[in-house]
N, CA and C atoms as an extended XYZ file, in Angstrom:
213
Properties=species:S:1:pos:R:3:atomname:S:1:resname:S:1:resid:I:1 pbc="F F F"
N       180.269      224.856       66.992 N   UNK     1
C       181.369      224.840       66.615 CA  UNK     1
C       181.856      224.922       64.938 C   UNK     1
N       182.839      225.176       64.252 N   UNK     2
C       183.204      224.976       62.752 CA  UNK     2
C       183.903      223.502       62.898 C   UNK     2
N       182.891      222.613       62.105 N   UNK     3
C       183.362      221.106       61.681 CA  UNK     3
C       184.618      221.198       60.963 C   UNK     3
N       185.808      221.040       61.679 N   UNK     4
C       186.975      221.259       60.854 CA  UNK     4
C       187.881      220.018       61.269 C   UNK     4
N       188.851      219.296       60.434 N   UNK     5
C       190.010      218.389       61.435 CA  UNK     5
C       190.837      219.132       63.247 C   UNK     5
N       190.324      220.338       63.387 N   UNK     6
C       191.684      220.270       64.603 CA  UNK     6
C       190.012      219.982       65.371 C   UNK     6
N       189.116      220.992       65.277 N   UNK     7
C       187.947      220.580       66.252 CA  UNK     7
C       187.681      218.966       66.255 C   UNK     7
N       187.558      218.463       65.486 N   UNK     8
C       187.562      216.851       65.302 CA  UNK     8
C       188.263      216.084       66.225 C   UNK     8
N       189.497      216.133       66.033 N   UNK     9
C       190.941      216.339       66.766 CA  UNK     9
C       190.441      216.488       68.671 C   UNK     9
N       190.148      217.427       68.618 N   UNK    10
C       189.976      218.026       69.949 CA  UNK    10
C       189.031      216.697       70.716 C   UNK    10
N       188.273      216.574       70.065 N   UNK    11
C       186.804      215.940       70.469 CA  UNK    11
C       187.890      214.575       71.010 C   UNK    11
N       188.049      214.001       70.054 N   UNK    12
C       188.851      212.243       70.075 CA  UNK    12
C       190.141      212.360       71.336 C   UNK    12
N       190.844      214.063       70.969 N   UNK    13
C       191.859      213.784       72.415 CA  UNK    13
C       190.943      214.118       73.434 C   UNK    13
N       189.993      214.442       73.935 N   UNK    14
C       189.419      214.296       74.814 CA  UNK    14
C       189.332      215.932       75.536 C   UNK    14
N       190.069      216.884       74.831 N   UNK    15
C       190.349      218.059       75.094 CA  UNK    15
C       188.851      219.529       75.599 C   UNK    15
N       188.511      218.717       75.054 N   UNK    16
C       186.719      219.485       75.388 CA  UNK    16
C       185.976      218.651       75.778 C   UNK    16
N       185.525      219.233       76.944 N   UNK    17
C       184.701      218.282       77.797 CA  UNK    17
C       183.286      218.982       78.223 C   UNK    17
N       183.278      220.190       78.139 N   UNK    18
C       181.392      221.037       78.230 CA  UNK    18
C       181.321      222.127       76.735 C   UNK    18
N       179.918      221.541       75.963 N   UNK    19
C       180.062      222.945       75.216 CA  UNK    19
C       178.342      223.506       75.476 C   UNK    19
N       178.175      224.272       74.479 N   UNK    20
C       176.692      224.842       75.137 CA  UNK    20
C       176.171      224.566       73.938 C   UNK    20
N       175.004      224.203       74.066 N   UNK    21
C       173.863      224.113       72.836 CA  UNK    21
C       172.432      224.946       73.304 C   UNK    21
N       172.263      225.571       72.013 N   UNK    22
C       171.114      226.472       72.076 CA  UNK    22
C       169.925      225.877       72.233 C   UNK    22
N       168.723      226.037       73.009 N   UNK    23
C       167.444      225.802       73.000 CA  UNK    23
C       166.732      226.836       73.127 C   UNK    23
N       165.507      226.258       72.231 N   UNK    24
C       164.184      227.279       72.021 CA  UNK    24
C       163.343      226.393       73.390 C   UNK    24
N       162.631      227.892       73.767 N   UNK    25
C       161.911      227.610       75.719 CA  UNK    25
C       160.598      228.140       74.818 C   UNK    25
N       159.729      227.489       75.594 N   UNK    26
C       158.053      228.054       75.029 CA  UNK    26
C       157.501      229.142       74.756 C   UNK    26
N       157.786      230.273       75.745 N   UNK    27
C       158.044      231.545       75.217 CA  UNK    27
C       158.685      232.546       73.882 C   UNK    27
N       159.142      231.406       73.604 N   UNK    28
C       159.732      231.754       72.286 CA  UNK    28
C       161.581      232.569       72.171 C   UNK    28
N       161.720      232.051       73.294 N   UNK    29
C       163.043      232.613       73.992 CA  UNK    29
C       164.264      231.222       73.517 C   UNK    29
N       165.522      232.017       73.231 N   UNK    30
C       166.545      231.174       73.318 CA  UNK    30
C       167.353      231.253       74.325 C   UNK    30
N       167.758      230.274       74.734 N   UNK    31
C       168.578      229.838       76.313 CA  UNK    31
C       169.954      228.805       75.733 C   UNK    31
N       171.035      229.086       76.583 N   UNK    32
C       172.397      228.266       76.064 CA  UNK    32
C       171.878      227.474       77.163 C   UNK    32
N       172.670      226.125       77.006 N   UNK    33
C       172.498      225.405       78.392 CA  UNK    33
C       174.199      224.563       77.990 C   UNK    33
N       174.622      224.545       79.295 N   UNK    34
C       176.133      223.735       78.915 CA  UNK    34
C       176.193      222.541       79.550 C   UNK    34
N       176.488      221.664       78.161 N   UNK    35
C       176.434      220.056       78.707 CA  UNK    35
C       177.351      219.666       78.921 C   UNK    35
N       177.486      218.274       79.017 N   UNK    36
C       178.730      217.808       79.539 CA  UNK    36
C       179.207      216.587       78.671 C   UNK    36
N       180.104      216.835       77.626 N   UNK    37
C       180.600      215.829       76.358 CA  UNK    37
C       180.486      214.437       76.988 C   UNK    37
N       179.987      212.866       76.401 N   UNK    38
C       179.839      211.669       77.100 CA  UNK    38
C       180.415      211.267       76.172 C   UNK    38
N       180.402      211.547       74.765 N   UNK    39
C       181.322      210.594       73.708 CA  UNK    39
C       180.533      211.111       72.330 C   UNK    39
N       181.345      210.772       71.214 N   UNK    40
C       180.897      211.055       70.149 CA  UNK    40
C       181.256      210.179       69.295 C   UNK    40
N       180.357      209.968       68.116 N   UNK    41
C       180.445      208.901       67.060 CA  UNK    41
C       180.171      209.691       65.596 C   UNK    41
N       181.073      208.794       64.758 N   UNK    42
C       181.086      209.442       63.458 CA  UNK    42
C       180.616      208.432       62.089 C   UNK    42
N       179.526      209.159       61.792 N   UNK    43
C       178.302      208.401       61.331 CA  UNK    43
C       178.786      208.889       59.803 C   UNK    43
N       178.617      208.658       58.302 N   UNK    44
C       178.707      208.810       56.636 CA  UNK    44
C       179.437      210.646       57.213 C   UNK    44
N       180.691      210.564       57.825 N   UNK    45
C       180.848      211.550       57.530 CA  UNK    45
C       180.388      212.927       58.697 C   UNK    45
N       179.613      212.394       59.372 N   UNK    46
C       179.203      213.541       60.488 CA  UNK    46
C       179.827      213.208       61.591 C   UNK    46
N       180.205      213.881       61.721 N   UNK    47
C       180.726      214.331       63.364 CA  UNK    47
C       179.365      214.448       64.748 C   UNK    47
N       178.572      213.049       64.871 N   UNK    48
C       177.987      213.305       66.496 CA  UNK    48
C       178.747      213.266       67.828 C   UNK    48
N       177.828      213.866       68.313 N   UNK    49
C       178.125      214.076       69.966 CA  UNK    49
C       177.208      213.414       70.894 C   UNK    49
N       177.514      213.088       71.781 N   UNK    50
C       176.550      212.606       73.069 CA  UNK    50
C       176.939      213.151       74.275 C   UNK    50
N       175.494      214.127       74.215 N   UNK    51
C       175.485      215.000       75.654 CA  UNK    51
C       174.599      214.877       76.417 C   UNK    51
N       175.546      215.014       77.989 N   UNK    52
C       174.858      214.674       79.181 CA  UNK    52
C       173.887      216.069       79.624 C   UNK    52
N       172.947      216.217       79.523 N   UNK    53
C       172.151      217.456       80.136 CA  UNK    53
C       172.376      217.789       81.874 C   UNK    53
N       171.858      219.268       81.825 N   UNK    54
C       171.872      219.489       82.992 CA  UNK    54
C       170.633      219.396       83.847 C   UNK    54
N       170.245      219.012       85.052 N   UNK    55
C       168.726      218.935       85.846 CA  UNK    55
C       168.293      220.070       85.470 C   UNK    55
N       168.261      221.478       85.009 N   UNK    56
C       167.895      222.213       84.704 CA  UNK    56
C       167.093      222.119       83.458 C   UNK    56
N       167.140      221.143       82.816 N   UNK    57
C       167.181      221.194       81.046 CA  UNK    57
C       165.611      221.338       81.025 C   UNK    57
N       165.029      222.481       80.030 N   UNK    58
C       163.343      222.000       80.567 CA  UNK    58
C       162.709      220.961       79.619 C   UNK    58
N       163.126      220.457       78.754 N   UNK    59
C       162.362      219.493       78.369 CA  UNK    59
C       162.794      218.415       78.460 C   UNK    59
N       163.279      217.741       78.953 N   UNK    60
C       163.391      216.599       80.279 CA  UNK    60
C       164.445      215.543       79.723 C   UNK    60
N       164.853      215.774       78.867 N   UNK    61
C       166.061      214.727       78.368 CA  UNK    61
C       167.024      214.876       79.218 C   UNK    61
N       167.509      213.562       79.105 N   UNK    62
C       168.745      213.325       79.919 CA  UNK    62
C       170.262      213.394       78.991 C   UNK    62
N       170.091      212.914       77.857 N   UNK    63
C       171.213      213.228       77.026 CA  UNK    63
C       170.484      213.415       75.031 C   UNK    63
N       171.487      214.150       74.756 N   UNK    64
C       170.991      214.810       73.636 CA  UNK    64
C       172.176      214.209       72.465 C   UNK    64
N       171.874      214.072       70.955 N   UNK    65
C       172.817      213.862       70.220 CA  UNK    65
C       172.824      215.233       69.344 C   UNK    65
N       174.444      215.485       68.897 N   UNK    66
C       173.942      216.958       68.400 CA  UNK    66
C       175.203      216.896       67.447 C   UNK    66
N       174.889      217.076       66.300 N   UNK    67
C       176.261      217.170       65.291 CA  UNK    67
C       176.903      218.818       65.266 C   UNK    67
N       178.463      218.577       64.887 N   UNK    68
C       178.990      219.230       65.962 CA  UNK    68
C       178.836      220.505       65.451 C   UNK    68
N       178.610      220.983       64.201 N   UNK    69
C       177.682      222.119       63.871 CA  UNK    69
C       176.954      223.225       64.509 C   UNK    69
N       176.113      221.857       65.351 N   UNK    70
C       174.997      222.356       65.927 CA  UNK    70
C       175.572      223.081       67.349 C   UNK    70
N       176.807      222.498       67.780 N   UNK    71
C       177.293      223.203       69.437 CA  UNK    71
C       178.228      225.007       69.418 C   UNK    71
């Protein structure tokens, strides 16, 4: 996503409920996984989003923190 005031306000208002995250798999391929937005945090003007991963997430993590630029 593009990090601007409009997308930040959409996260703050709760309008964005799901996001796609690009992950790399062992074979060198890339996949998109749809994750649910749990909460957000602003740290030193960086907008971080906490995402809950689906059960089929290959790396086994339950939650991910991503910058808004990585979504």
